[in-house]
Short mmCIF file of C-alpha atoms in Angstrom, two decimals:
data_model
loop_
_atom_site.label_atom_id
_atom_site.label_comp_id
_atom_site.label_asym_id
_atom_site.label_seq_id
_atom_site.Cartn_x
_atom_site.Cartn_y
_atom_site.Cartn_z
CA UNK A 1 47.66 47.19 -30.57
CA UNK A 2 45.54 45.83 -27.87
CA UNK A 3 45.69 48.27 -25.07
CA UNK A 4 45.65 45.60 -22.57
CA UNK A 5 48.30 44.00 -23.79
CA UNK A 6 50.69 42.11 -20.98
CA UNK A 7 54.33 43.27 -20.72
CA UNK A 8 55.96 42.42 -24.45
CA UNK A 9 53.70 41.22 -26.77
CA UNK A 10 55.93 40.06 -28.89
CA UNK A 11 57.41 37.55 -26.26
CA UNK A 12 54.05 36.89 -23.81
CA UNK A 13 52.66 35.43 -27.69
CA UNK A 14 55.27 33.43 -28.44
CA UNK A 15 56.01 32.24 -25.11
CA UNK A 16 51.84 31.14 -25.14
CA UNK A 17 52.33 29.98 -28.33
CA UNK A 18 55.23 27.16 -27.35
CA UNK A 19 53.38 26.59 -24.19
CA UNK A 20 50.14 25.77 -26.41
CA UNK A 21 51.86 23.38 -28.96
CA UNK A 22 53.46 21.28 -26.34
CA UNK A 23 50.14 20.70 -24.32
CA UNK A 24 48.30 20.24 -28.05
CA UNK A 25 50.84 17.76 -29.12
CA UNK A 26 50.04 15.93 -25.40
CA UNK A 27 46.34 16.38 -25.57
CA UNK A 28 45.98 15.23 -29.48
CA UNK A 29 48.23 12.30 -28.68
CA UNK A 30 45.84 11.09 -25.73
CA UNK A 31 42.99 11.53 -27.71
CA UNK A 32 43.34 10.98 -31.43
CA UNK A 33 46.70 9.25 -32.43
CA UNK A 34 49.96 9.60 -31.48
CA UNK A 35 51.75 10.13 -34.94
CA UNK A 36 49.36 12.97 -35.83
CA UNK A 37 49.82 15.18 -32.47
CA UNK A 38 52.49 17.03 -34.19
CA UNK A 39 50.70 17.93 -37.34
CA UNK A 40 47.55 18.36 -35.63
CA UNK A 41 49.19 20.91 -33.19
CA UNK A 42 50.90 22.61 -36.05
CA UNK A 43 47.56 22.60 -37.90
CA UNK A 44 46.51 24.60 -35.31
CA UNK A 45 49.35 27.63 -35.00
CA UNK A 46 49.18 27.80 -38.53
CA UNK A 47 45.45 28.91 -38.74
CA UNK A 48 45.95 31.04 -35.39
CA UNK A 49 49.23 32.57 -36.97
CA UNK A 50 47.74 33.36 -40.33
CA UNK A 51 43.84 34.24 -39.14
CA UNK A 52 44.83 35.25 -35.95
CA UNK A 53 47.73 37.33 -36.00
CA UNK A 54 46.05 40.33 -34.52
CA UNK A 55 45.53 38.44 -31.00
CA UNK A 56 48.17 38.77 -28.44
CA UNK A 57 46.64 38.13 -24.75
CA UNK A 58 46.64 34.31 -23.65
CA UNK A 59 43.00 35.14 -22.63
CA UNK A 60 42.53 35.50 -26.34
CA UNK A 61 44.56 32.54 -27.89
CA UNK A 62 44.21 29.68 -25.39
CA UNK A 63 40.16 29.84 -25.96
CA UNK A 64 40.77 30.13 -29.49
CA UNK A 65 43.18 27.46 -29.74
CA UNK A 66 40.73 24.86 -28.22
CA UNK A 67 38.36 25.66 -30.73
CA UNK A 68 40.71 25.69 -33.48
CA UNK A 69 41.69 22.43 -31.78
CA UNK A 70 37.88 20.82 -31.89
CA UNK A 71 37.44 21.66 -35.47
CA UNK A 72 40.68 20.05 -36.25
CA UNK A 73 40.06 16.71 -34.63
CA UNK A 74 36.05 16.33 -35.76
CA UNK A 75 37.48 16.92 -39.74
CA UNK A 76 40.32 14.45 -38.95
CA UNK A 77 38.07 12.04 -37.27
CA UNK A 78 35.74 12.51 -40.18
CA UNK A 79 38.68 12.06 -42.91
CA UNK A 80 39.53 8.47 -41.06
CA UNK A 81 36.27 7.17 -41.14
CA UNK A 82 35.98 8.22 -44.58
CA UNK A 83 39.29 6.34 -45.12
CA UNK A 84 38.21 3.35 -42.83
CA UNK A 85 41.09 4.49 -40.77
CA UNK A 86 38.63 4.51 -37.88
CA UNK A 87 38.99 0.62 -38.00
CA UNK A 88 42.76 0.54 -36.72
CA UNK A 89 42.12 2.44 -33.99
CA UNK A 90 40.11 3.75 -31.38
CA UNK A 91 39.08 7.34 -31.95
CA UNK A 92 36.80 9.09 -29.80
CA UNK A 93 33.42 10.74 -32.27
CA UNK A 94 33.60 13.80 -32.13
CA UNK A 95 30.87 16.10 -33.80
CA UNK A 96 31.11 18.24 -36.37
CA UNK A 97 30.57 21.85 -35.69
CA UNK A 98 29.02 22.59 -38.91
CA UNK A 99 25.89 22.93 -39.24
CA UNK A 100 24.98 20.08 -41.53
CA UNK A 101 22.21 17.52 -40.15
CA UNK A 102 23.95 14.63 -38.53
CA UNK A 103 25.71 17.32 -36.08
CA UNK A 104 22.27 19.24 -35.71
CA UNK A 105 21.00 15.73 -34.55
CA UNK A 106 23.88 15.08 -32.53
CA UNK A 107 23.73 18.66 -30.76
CA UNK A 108 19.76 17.72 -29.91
CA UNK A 109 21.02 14.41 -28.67
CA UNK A 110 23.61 16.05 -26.15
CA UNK A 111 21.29 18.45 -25.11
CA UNK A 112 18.69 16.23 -23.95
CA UNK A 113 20.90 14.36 -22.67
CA UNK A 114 22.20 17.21 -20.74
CA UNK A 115 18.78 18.67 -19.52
CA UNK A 116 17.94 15.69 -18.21
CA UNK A 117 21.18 14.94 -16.07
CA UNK A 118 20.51 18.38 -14.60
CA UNK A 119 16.99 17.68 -13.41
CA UNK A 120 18.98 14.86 -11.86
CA UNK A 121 21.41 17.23 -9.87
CA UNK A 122 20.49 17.92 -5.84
CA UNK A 123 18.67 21.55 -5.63
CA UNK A 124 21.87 23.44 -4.85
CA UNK A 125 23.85 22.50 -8.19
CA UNK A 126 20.69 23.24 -10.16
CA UNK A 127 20.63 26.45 -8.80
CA UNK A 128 24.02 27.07 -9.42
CA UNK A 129 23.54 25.97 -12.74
CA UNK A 130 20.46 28.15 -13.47
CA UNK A 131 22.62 31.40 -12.00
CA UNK A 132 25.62 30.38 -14.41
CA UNK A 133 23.28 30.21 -17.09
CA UNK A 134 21.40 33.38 -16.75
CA UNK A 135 25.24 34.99 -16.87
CA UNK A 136 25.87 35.62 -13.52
CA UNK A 137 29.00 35.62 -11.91
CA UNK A 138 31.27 33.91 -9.13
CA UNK A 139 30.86 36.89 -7.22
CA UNK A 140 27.27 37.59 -7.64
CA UNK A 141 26.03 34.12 -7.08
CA UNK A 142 28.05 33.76 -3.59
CA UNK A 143 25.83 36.78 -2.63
CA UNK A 144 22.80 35.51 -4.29
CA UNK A 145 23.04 31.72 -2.64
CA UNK A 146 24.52 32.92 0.68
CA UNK A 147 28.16 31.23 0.49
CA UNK A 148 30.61 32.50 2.87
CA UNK A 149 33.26 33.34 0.69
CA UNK A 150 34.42 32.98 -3.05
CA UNK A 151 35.83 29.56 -2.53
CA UNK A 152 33.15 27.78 -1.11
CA UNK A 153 31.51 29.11 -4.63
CA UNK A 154 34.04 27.27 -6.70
CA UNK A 155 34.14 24.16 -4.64
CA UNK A 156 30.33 24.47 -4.60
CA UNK A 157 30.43 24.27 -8.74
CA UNK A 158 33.97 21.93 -8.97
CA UNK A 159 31.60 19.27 -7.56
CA UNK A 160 28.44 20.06 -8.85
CA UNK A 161 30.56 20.07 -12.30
CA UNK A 162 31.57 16.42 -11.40
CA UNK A 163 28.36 15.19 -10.25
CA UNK A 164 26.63 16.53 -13.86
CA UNK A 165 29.55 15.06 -15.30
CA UNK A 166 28.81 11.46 -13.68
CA UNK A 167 25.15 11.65 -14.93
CA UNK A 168 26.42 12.48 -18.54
CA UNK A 169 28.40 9.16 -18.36
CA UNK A 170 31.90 11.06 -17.98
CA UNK A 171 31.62 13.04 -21.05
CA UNK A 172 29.99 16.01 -22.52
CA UNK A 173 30.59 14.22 -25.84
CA UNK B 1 46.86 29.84 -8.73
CA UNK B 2 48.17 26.74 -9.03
CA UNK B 3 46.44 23.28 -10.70
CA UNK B 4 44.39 22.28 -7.96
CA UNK B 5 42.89 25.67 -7.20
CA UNK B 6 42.76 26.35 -11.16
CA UNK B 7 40.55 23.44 -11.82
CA UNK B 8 37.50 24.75 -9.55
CA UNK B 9 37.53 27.02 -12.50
CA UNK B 10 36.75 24.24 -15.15
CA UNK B 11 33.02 24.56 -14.28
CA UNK B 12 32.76 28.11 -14.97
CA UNK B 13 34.66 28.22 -18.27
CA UNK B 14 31.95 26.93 -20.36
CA UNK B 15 28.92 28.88 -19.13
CA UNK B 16 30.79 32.30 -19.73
CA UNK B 17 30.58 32.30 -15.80
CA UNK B 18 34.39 33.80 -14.87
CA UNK B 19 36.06 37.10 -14.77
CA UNK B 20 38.66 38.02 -16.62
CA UNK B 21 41.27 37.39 -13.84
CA UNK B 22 39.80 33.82 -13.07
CA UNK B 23 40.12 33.42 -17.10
CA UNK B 24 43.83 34.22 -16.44
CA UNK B 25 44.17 31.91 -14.02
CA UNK B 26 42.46 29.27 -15.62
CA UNK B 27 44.36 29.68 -18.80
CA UNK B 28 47.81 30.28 -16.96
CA UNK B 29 47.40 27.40 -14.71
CA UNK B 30 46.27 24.84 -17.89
CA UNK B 31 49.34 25.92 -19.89
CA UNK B 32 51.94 24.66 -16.71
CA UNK B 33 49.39 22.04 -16.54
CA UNK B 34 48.90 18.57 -18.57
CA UNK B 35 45.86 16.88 -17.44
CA UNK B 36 44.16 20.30 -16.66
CA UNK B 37 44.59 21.86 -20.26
CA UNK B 38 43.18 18.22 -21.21
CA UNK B 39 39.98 19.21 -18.85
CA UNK B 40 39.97 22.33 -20.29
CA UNK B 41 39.84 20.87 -24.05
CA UNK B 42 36.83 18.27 -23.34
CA UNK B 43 34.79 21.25 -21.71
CA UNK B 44 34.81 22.76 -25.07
CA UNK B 45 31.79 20.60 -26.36
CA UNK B 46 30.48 22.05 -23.09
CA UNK B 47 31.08 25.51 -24.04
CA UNK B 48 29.98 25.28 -27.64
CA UNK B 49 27.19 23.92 -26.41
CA UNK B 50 25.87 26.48 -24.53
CA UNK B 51 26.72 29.56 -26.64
CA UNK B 52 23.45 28.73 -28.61
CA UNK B 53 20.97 30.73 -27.40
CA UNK B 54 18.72 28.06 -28.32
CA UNK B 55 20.11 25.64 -26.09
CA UNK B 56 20.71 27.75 -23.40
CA UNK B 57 17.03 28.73 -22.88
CA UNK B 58 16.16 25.09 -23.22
CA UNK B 59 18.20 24.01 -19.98
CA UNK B 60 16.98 27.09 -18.35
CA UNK B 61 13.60 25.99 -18.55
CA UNK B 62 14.93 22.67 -17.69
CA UNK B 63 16.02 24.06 -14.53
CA UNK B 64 13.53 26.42 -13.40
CA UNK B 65 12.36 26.20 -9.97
CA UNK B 66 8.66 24.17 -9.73
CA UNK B 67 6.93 25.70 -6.51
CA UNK B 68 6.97 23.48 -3.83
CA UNK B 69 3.78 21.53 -3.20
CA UNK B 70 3.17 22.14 0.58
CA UNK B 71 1.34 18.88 1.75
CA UNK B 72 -2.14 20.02 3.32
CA UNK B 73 -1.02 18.50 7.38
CA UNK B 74 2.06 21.26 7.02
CA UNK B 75 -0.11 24.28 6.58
CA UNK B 76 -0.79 25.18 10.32
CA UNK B 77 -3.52 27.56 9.63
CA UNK B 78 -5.60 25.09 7.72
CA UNK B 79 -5.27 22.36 10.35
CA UNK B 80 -6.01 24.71 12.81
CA UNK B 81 -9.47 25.59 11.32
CA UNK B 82 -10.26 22.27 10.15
CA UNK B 83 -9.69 21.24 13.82
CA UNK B 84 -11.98 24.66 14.90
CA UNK B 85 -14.58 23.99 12.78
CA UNK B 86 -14.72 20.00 13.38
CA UNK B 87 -15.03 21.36 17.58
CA UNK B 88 -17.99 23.36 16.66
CA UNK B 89 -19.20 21.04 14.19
CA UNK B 90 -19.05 18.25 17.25
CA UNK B 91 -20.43 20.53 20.21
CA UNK B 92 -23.35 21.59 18.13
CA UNK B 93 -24.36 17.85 17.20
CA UNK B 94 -24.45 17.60 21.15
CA UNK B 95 -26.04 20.17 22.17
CA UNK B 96 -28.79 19.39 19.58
CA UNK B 97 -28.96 15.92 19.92
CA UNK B 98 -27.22 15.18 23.07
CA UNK B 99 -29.54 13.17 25.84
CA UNK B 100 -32.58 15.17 27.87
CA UNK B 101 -32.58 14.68 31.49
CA UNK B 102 -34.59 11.54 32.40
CA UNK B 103 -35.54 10.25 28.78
CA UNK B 104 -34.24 7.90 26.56
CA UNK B 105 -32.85 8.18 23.61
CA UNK B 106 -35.03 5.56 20.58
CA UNK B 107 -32.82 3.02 19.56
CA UNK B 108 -32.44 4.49 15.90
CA UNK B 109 -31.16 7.88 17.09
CA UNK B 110 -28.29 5.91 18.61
CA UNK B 111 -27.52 3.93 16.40
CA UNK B 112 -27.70 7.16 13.56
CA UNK B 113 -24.50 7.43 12.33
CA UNK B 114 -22.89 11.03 12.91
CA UNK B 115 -23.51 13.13 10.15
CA UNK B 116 -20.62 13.53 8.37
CA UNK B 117 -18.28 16.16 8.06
CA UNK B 118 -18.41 17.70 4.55
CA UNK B 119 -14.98 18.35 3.32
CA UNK B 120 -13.41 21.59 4.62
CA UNK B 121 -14.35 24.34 2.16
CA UNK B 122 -12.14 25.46 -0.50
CA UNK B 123 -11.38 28.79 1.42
CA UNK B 124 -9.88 26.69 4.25
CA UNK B 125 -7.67 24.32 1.89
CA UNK B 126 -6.37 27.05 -0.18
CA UNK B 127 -3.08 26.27 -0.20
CA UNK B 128 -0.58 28.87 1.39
CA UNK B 129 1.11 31.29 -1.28
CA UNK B 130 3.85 29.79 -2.64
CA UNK B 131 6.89 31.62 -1.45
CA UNK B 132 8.66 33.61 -3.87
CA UNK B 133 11.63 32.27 -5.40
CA UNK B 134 14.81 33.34 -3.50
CA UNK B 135 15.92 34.76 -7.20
CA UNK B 136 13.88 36.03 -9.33
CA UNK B 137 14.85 35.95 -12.86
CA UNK B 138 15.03 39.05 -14.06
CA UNK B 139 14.44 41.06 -17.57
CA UNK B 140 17.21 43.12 -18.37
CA UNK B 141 14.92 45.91 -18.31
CA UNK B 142 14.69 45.56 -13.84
CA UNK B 143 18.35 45.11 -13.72
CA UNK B 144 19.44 48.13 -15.94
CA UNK B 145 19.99 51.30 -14.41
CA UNK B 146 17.37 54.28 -15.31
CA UNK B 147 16.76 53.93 -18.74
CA UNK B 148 18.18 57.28 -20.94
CA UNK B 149 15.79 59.43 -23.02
CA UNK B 150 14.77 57.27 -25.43
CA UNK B 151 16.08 59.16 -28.40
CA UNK B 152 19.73 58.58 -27.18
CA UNK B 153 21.46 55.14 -26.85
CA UNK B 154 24.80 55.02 -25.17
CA UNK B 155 27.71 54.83 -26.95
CA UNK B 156 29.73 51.97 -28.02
CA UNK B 157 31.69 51.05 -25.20
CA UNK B 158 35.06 49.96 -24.70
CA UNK B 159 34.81 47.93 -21.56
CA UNK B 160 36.44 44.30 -23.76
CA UNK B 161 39.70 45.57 -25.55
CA UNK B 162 38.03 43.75 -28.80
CA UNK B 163 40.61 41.43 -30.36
CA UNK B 164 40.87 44.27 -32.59
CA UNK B 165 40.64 48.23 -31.85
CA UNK B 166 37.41 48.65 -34.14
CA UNK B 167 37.84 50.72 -37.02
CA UNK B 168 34.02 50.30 -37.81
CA UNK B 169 31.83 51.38 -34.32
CA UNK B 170 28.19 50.04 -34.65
CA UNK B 171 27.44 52.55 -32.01
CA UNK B 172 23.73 52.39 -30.64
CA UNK B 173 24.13 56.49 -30.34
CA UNK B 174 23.70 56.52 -34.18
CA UNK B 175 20.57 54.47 -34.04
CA UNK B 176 17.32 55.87 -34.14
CA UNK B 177 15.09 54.23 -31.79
CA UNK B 178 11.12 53.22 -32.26
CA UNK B 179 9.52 52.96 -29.21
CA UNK B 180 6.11 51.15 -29.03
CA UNK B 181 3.66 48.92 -27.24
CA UNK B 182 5.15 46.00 -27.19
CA UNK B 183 2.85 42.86 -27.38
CA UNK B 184 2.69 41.05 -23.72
CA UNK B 185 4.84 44.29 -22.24
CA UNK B 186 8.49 43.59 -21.25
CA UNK B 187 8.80 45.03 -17.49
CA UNK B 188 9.01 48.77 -17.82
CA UNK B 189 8.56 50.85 -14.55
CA UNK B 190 10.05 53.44 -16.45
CA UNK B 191 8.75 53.04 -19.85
CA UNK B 192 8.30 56.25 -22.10
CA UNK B 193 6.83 56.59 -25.87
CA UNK B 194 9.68 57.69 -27.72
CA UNK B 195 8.98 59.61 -30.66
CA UNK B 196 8.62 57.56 -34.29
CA UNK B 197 11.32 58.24 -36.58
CA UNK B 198 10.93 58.21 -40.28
CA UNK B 199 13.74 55.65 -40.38
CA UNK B 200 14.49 53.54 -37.92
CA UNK B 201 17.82 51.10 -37.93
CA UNK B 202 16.38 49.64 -34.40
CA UNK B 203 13.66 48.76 -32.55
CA UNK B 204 13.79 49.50 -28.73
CA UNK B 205 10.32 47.98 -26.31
CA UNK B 206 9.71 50.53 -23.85
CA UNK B 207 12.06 49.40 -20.34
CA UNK B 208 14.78 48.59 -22.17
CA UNK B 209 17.45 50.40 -20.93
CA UNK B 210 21.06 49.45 -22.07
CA UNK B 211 21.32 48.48 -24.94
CA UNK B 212 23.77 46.51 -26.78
CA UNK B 213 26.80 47.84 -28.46
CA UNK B 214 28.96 46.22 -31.39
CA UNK B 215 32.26 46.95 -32.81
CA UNK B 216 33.91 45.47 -35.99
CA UNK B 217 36.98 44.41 -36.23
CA UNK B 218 39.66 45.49 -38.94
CA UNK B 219 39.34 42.58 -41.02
CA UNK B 220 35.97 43.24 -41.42
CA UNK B 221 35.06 39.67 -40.28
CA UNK B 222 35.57 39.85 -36.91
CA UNK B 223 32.07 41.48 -34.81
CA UNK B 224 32.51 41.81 -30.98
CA UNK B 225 28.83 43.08 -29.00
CA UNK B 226 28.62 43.65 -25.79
CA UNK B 227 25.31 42.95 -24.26
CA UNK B 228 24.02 41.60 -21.25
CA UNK B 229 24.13 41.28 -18.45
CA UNK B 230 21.34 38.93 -18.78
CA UNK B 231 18.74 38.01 -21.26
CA UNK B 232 19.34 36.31 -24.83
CA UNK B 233 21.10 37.30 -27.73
CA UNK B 234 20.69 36.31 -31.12
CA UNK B 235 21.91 37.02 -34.59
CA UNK B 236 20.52 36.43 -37.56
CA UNK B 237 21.75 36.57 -41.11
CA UNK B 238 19.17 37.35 -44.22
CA UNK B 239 19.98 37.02 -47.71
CA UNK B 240 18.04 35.99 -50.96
CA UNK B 241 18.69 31.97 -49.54
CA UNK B 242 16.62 32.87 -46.28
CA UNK B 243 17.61 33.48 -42.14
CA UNK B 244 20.57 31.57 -41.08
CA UNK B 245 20.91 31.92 -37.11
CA UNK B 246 24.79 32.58 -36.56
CA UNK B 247 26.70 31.13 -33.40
CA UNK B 248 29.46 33.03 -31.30
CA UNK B 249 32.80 32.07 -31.69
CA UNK B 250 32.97 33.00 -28.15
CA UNK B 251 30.91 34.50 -25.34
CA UNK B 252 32.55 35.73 -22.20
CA UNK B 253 31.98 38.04 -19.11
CA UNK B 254 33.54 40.66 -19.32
CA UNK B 255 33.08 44.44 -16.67
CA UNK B 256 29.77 42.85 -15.42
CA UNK B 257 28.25 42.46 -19.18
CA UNK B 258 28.64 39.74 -21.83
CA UNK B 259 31.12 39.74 -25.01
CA UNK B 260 30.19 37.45 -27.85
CA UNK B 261 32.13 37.23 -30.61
CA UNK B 262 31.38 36.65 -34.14
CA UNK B 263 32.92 35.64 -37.27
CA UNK B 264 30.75 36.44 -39.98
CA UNK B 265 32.08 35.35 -43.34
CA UNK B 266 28.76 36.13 -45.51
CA UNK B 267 27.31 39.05 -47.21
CA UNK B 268 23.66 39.23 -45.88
CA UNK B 269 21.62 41.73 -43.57
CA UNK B 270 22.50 41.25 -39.98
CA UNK B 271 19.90 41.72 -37.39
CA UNK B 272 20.66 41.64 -33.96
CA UNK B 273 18.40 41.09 -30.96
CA UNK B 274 18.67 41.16 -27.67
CA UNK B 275 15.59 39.36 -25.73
CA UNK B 276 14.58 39.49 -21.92
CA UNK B 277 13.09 35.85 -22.60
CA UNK B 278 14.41 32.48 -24.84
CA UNK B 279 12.99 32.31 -27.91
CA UNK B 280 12.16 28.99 -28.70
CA UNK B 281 12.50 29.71 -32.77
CA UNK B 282 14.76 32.51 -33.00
CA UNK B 283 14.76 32.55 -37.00
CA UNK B 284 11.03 33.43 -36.96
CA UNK B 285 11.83 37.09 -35.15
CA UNK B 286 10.57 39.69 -37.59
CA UNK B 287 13.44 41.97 -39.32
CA UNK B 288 10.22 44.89 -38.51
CA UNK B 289 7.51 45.51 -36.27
CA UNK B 290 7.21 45.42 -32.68
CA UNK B 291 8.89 43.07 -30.25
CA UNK B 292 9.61 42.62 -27.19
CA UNK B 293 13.50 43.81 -26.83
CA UNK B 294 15.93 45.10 -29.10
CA UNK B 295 16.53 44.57 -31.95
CA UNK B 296 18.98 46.52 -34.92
CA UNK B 297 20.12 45.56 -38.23
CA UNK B 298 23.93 46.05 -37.90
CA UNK B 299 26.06 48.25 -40.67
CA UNK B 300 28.59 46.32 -42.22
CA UNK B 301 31.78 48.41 -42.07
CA UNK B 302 33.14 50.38 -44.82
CA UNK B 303 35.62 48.11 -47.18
CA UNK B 304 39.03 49.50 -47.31
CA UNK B 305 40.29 50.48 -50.91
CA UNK B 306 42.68 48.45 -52.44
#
């Protein structure tokens, strides 16, 4: 058992479990189509209760439930098109994970795309960027750039975070 | 934490950037939370994104700082000199040719156009040393503390509770270390020549001081290493169908180093390295020889009987 462990494990996982299905069901609705949220969320405890069982924290299962998540959606997005699904309704692409050569191109694409809405960014985000990159932390960076406390940090990156978002046309995607 | 304060967090979630209590917060604050667990979600592409080594060193050099260009009327010491040297430049031309008492001057020596001023020497124009970046990026090597003997690694640590208490410990005290010149020379103001073993399982450049550590996990799948705090990682699978560079499932901060996690479903030779710079190719690092960083080929873990 995972030393770390919060309070019951039994209860803190199930209680993050139910908490992760409704906000799945939610998110999968908003994004992909409303009459699959349910099985796509349940496609997802399945795999983390039968590959997963081991993992108890939030810390571990939230993470690992958006994964789980993104796989889901790029195979059902790829299913529909397959189907011609994709034709009654608006679904977002998303990319395939796998390493097969349309999402190789795709990840070159968004990279690119990326690097060059960063050289875009005012000096201050790309510095915070570059810091974040090179795996420092909150903590270390407000030394390293000079902010007065902790908070100025994260308000520093919430809008840097937007801007890069802005030049990458409101998606990561 | 609530929402609002939670999603200053979003930008931090997909470099690997937060501690484990923002993490909690983050986490805790998306699962109250609609429309920040949907933020969460999207930064996923984000995240995935930049766990490739790859990637990451490509925005890094995206981003690196290019030293400032100081524009030659901002460098006060040049000006001055230019301005010196155009003084004494001017007074001579006077004193030599200036006007004798009572005579006149021929009408071609006024009308002879001053002699121009040849451009200021090199020396004069040299542009000012660029100031040192604020940060400099650093190899792991200058971060680490004082590097160990080199015949002794530390031990595996236990710093992330892995998802699973390792029954397999790919603990860098059981590797033998190689110690050599490495080509180009990673920093190392405390580099020694470690002896050569016979065998070695991994390769160590001279500076490198902590190394990373790796622990399986009891399905056998499962890898955790904990590296870091900087540099690159990369892992690379070898079988008889070639290299296959393998991605972390996740990679976190975690008691000032990283945690990446791997799921590694095939049967090949996995080598492990741990580089102070990007490499633009990883799959073309050599399984032996010299480098410069670490590298090991990892032990798969014992398979339970049946």
């Amino acid at each position: 058992m995972d030393p770390s462990a919060q309070t019951v494990p039994g209860a803190t996982r199930a209680a993050v479990l139910s908490a992760l299905r409704e906000r799945i069901v939610a998110f999968a609705a908003s994004r992909y189509a409303r009459e699959s949220a349910e099985d796509l969320a349940q496609e997802v405890l399945v795999v983390i209760h039968e590959k997963y069982g081991h993992l108890e924290r939030m810390e571990d299962l939230v993470p690992l439930a958006f994964q789980i998540l993104r796989f889901k959606l790029a195979a059902a997005r790829r299913k529909a098109f397959r189907h011609g699904e994709h034709l009654e309704s608006e679904v977002e692409l998303l990319a395939s994970t796998e390493p097969d050569p349309e999402t190789q191109a795709e990840r070159s694409q968004r990279l690119e795309r990326l690097a060059a809405a960063l050289t875009r960014l005012g000096e201050r985000c790309r510095d915070l960027f570059r810091l974040k990159l090179q795996g420092r932390g909150f903590a270390e960076i407000q030394a390293l750039m000079g902010a007065e406390s902790l908070a100025t940090v994260y308000t520093w990156d919430h809008r840097c975070r937007k801007r890069l978002l802005e030049e990458m046309g409101g998606r990561w995607e | 934490m609530n929402a609002r304060e939670a999603e200053k967090l979003l930008g931090g979630y997909a470099t690997g950037t937060l501690s484990e209590a923002e993490r909690r917060d983050l986490f805790a604050a998306a699962l109250e939370d609609q429309a920040l667990f949907d933020a969460l979600a999207d930064e996923e592409t984000l995240r995935e994104l930049l766990a490739d080594p790859a990637a990451k060193a490509r925005l890094l050099a995206a981003l690196e700082p290019k030293p400032k260009a100081v524009p030659f009327w901002r460098r006060p010491v040049a000006m001055s000199l230019a301005a010196s040297l155009l003084i004494a430049v001017g007074v001579g031309l006077l004193l030599k040719h200036g006007p004798r008492p009572g005579t006149a001057l021929p009408s071609e020596e006024l009308a002879a156009p001053i002699p121009q001023v040849k451009a200021a020497p090199k020396v004069l124009a040299a542009p000012l040393p660029p100031q040192e970046p604020k940060r400099a990026r650093r190899a792991p090597a200058v971060e680490a503390e004082p590097a160990p003997p080199p015949a002794k690694a530390p031990a595996a640590p236990a710093q992330a509770p892995a998802p699973q208490p390792s029954e397999v410990s790919g603990a860098a005290s059981t590797v033998e270390v190689v110690a050599d010149q490495a080509q180009g020379g990673a920093p190392a103001p405390m580099a020694k020549k470690a002896e050569r073993a016979p065998e070695a399982l991994a390769y160590l450049a001279p500076g490198v001081a902590s190394v990373p550590a790796w622990t399986w996990g009891a399905d056998g799948h499962s890898l955790s290493i904990a590296w870091g705090p900087s540099g690159f990682l990369y892992l690379i699978e070898r079988d008889a169908a070639g290299a296959k560079l393998l991605a972390p499932r996740s990679t976190d901060t975690f008691g000032g180093r990283k945690r990446s996690v791997y799921q590694i479903e095939g049967d090949g030779a996995l080598d492990l390295y741990w580089m102070s710079e990007a490499v633009p190719d990883p799959l073309k690092l050599p399984a032996e020889g010299s480098i410069t960083g670490f590298r090991a080929r990892l032990p798969r873990p014992q398979k339970k009987q049946p």
